[in-house]
PDB file of C-alpha atoms in Angstrom:
ATOM      1  CA  GLU A   1     119.809 266.946 111.290  1.00 70.00           C
ATOM      2  CA  ILE A   2     120.796 264.009 112.481  1.00 71.00           C
ATOM      3  CA  MET A   3     120.468 262.527 109.102  1.00 79.00           C
ATOM      4  CA  THR A   4     122.560 264.830 107.753  1.00 81.00           C
ATOM      5  CA  ASP A   5     124.688 264.293 109.870  1.00 83.00           C
ATOM      6  CA  SER A   6     128.547 262.842 108.464  1.00 88.00           C
ATOM      7  CA  LEU A   7     129.713 261.756 111.721  1.00 86.00           C
ATOM      8  CA  VAL A   8     126.772 259.788 112.783  1.00 87.00           C
ATOM      9  CA  TRP A   9     126.998 258.333 108.978  1.00 90.00           C
ATOM     10  CA  THR A  10     130.873 257.634 109.390  1.00 93.00           C
ATOM     11  CA  THR A  11     130.559 255.424 112.210  1.00 91.00           C
ATOM     12  CA  LEU A  12     127.595 253.155 111.400  1.00 92.00           C
ATOM     13  CA  LEU A  13     129.451 252.536 108.200  1.00 94.00           C
ATOM     14  CA  ILE A  14     132.514 252.172 109.816  1.00 95.00           C
ATOM     15  CA  PHE A  15     130.343 249.210 112.136  1.00 93.00           C
ATOM     16  CA  VAL A  16     129.161 247.870 109.753  1.00 95.00           C
ATOM     17  CA  TRP A  17     132.576 247.605 108.244  1.00 95.00           C
ATOM     18  CA  ILE A  18     133.202 245.693 111.096  1.00 90.00           C
ATOM     19  CA  ARG A  19     130.830 243.187 110.943  1.00 90.00           C
ATOM     20  CA  VAL A  20     130.646 242.716 108.268  1.00 93.00           C
ATOM     21  CA  ARG A  21     134.379 241.752 108.065  1.00 89.00           C
ATOM     22  CA  ALA A  22     134.078 240.041 110.964  1.00 84.00           C
ATOM     23  CA  TYR A  23     131.018 237.507 109.958  1.00 86.00           C
ATOM     24  CA  ALA A  24     132.941 236.996 106.834  1.00 89.00           C
ATOM     25  CA  ILE A  25     136.120 235.010 108.520  1.00 84.00           C
ATOM     26  CA  ASP A  26     136.509 231.776 109.074  1.00 82.00           C
ATOM     27  CA  TYR A  27     139.666 231.790 111.698  1.00 82.00           C
ATOM     28  CA  VAL A  28     139.046 233.426 115.147  1.00 79.00           C
ATOM     29  CA  PRO A  29     141.689 236.489 115.419  1.00 79.00           C
ATOM     30  CA  ALA A  30     145.236 235.681 118.518  1.00 83.00           C
ATOM     31  CA  ALA A  31     144.218 239.304 119.821  1.00 79.00           C
ATOM     32  CA  VAL A  32     139.838 237.232 120.163  1.00 77.00           C
ATOM     33  CA  ALA A  33     141.587 234.303 121.959  1.00 78.00           C
ATOM     34  CA  MET A  34     143.315 236.739 124.139  1.00 80.00           C
ATOM     35  CA  LEU A  35     140.234 238.538 125.152  1.00 76.00           C
ATOM     36  CA  GLU A  36     138.401 234.567 126.589  1.00 78.00           C
ATOM     37  CA  LYS A  37     140.687 234.880 129.363  1.00 79.00           C
ATOM     38  CA  THR A  38     140.304 238.652 130.026  1.00 78.00           C
ATOM     39  CA  ASN A  39     137.121 239.882 132.379  1.00 78.00           C
ATOM     40  CA  ILE A  40     135.619 241.592 130.132  1.00 74.00           C
ATOM     41  CA  ASN A  41     133.244 242.859 133.153  1.00 75.00           C
ATOM     42  CA  ILE A  42     135.472 245.058 134.667  1.00 79.00           C
ATOM     43  CA  LEU A  43     136.622 246.996 130.573  1.00 77.00           C
ATOM     44  CA  GLY A  44     132.800 247.376 129.907  1.00 80.00           C
ATOM     45  CA  GLY A  45     131.946 249.384 133.803  1.00 83.00           C
ATOM     46  CA  PHE A  46     135.185 251.632 133.579  1.00 84.00           C
ATOM     47  CA  LEU A  47     133.949 252.599 129.823  1.00 85.00           C
ATOM     48  CA  SER A  48     130.195 252.806 131.295  1.00 87.00           C
ATOM     49  CA  PHE A  49     131.696 255.306 133.671  1.00 86.00           C
ATOM     50  CA  PHE A  50     133.269 257.237 131.129  1.00 85.00           C
ATOM     51  CA  LEU A  51     130.395 257.556 129.229  1.00 86.00           C
ATOM     52  CA  VAL A  52     127.972 258.866 132.023  1.00 87.00           C
ATOM     53  CA  LEU A  53     130.888 260.656 132.895  1.00 85.00           C
ATOM     54  CA  PHE A  54     131.320 262.282 129.142  1.00 83.00           C
ATOM     55  CA  VAL A  55     127.440 262.882 129.072  1.00 85.00           C
ATOM     56  CA  ASN A  56     126.975 264.757 132.201  1.00 84.00           C
ATOM     57  CA  GLN A  57     129.670 267.392 131.214  1.00 83.00           C
ATOM     58  CA  THR A  58     128.800 267.637 128.073  1.00 83.00           C
ATOM     59  CA  ASN A  59     125.189 268.661 128.767  1.00 79.00           C
ATOM     60  CA  ASP A  60     127.091 270.643 132.078  1.00 78.00           C
ATOM     61  CA  ARG A  61     128.537 272.725 128.969  1.00 76.00           C
ATOM     62  CA  SER A  62     125.280 273.042 126.725  1.00 74.00           C
ATOM     63  CA  SER A  63     123.557 274.371 129.796  1.00 71.00           C
ATOM     64  CA  ARG A  64     126.197 277.166 130.758  1.00 69.00           C
ATOM     65  CA  CYS A  65     126.046 277.963 126.676  1.00 70.00           C
ATOM     66  CA  THR A  66     122.522 278.416 126.495  1.00 68.00           C
ATOM     67  CA  VAL A  67     120.800 279.738 130.005  1.00 60.00           C
ATOM     68  CA  PHE A  68     123.179 281.924 131.022  1.00 61.00           C
ATOM     69  CA  PRO A  69     123.006 283.546 128.510  1.00 67.00           C
ATOM     70  CA  LYS A  70     119.114 283.505 128.097  1.00 66.00           C
ATOM     71  CA  LEU A  71     119.202 285.004 131.951  1.00 61.00           C
ATOM     72  CA  ALA A  72     121.789 287.937 131.141  1.00 66.00           C
ATOM     73  CA  ARG A  73     118.893 288.885 128.557  1.00 67.00           C
ATOM     74  CA  GLU A  74     116.399 288.712 130.592  1.00 68.00           C
ATOM     75  CA  GLY A  75     118.321 290.823 133.185  1.00 65.00           C
ATOM     76  CA  SER A  76     119.051 293.481 131.264  1.00 67.00           C
ATOM     77  CA  LYS A  77     115.914 293.711 130.219  1.00 69.00           C
ATOM     78  CA  MET A  78     114.810 293.763 133.702  1.00 68.00           C
ATOM     79  CA  LEU A  79     117.027 296.277 134.377  1.00 65.00           C
ATOM     80  CA  LEU A  80     116.600 298.416 131.363  1.00 66.00           C
ATOM     81  CA  VAL A  81     112.377 298.488 133.000  1.00 70.00           C
ATOM     82  CA  TRP A  82     113.487 299.102 136.322  1.00 66.00           C
ATOM     83  CA  GLN A  83     115.683 302.506 135.469  1.00 65.00           C
ATOM     84  CA  LYS A  84     112.524 303.443 132.714  1.00 68.00           C
ATOM     85  CA  HIS A  85     110.376 303.552 136.386  1.00 66.00           C
ATOM     86  CA  SER A  86     113.115 305.071 138.767  1.00 68.00           C
ATOM     87  CA  PHE A  87     114.008 308.222 136.318  1.00 62.00           C
ATOM     88  CA  LEU A  88     110.155 308.194 135.714  1.00 61.00           C
ATOM     89  CA  LEU A  89     109.961 307.793 140.049  1.00 60.00           C
ATOM     90  CA  ARG A  90     112.290 310.539 140.616  1.00 65.00           C
ATOM     91  CA  ARG A  91     110.952 313.104 137.681  1.00 63.00           C
ATOM     92  CA  LEU A  92     107.549 312.836 139.402  1.00 62.00           C
ATOM     93  CA  THR A  93     108.850 313.140 143.125  1.00 59.00           C
ATOM     94  CA  VAL A  94     110.745 316.295 141.892  1.00 52.00           C
TER      95      VAL A  94
END
């Protein structure tokens, strides 16, 4: 599935294009020179925190979408079995 996902390939191609382009130029752009004076560690920490938070919320949402319907399906089967047995018990006691 992941091998046919266009988003994965598009992201990979953009990354490769940026790396090839950055390697091919001989000068340092002004924006990159400005980044040398900043503290990238703060940005990296923030992005890591944001990524963990996003993955956690996505996993929770995915879990709710898959686990609860399964529990509801199993619960409805158990309810049908209980109704069947209670009906049989009522018939036996009458």
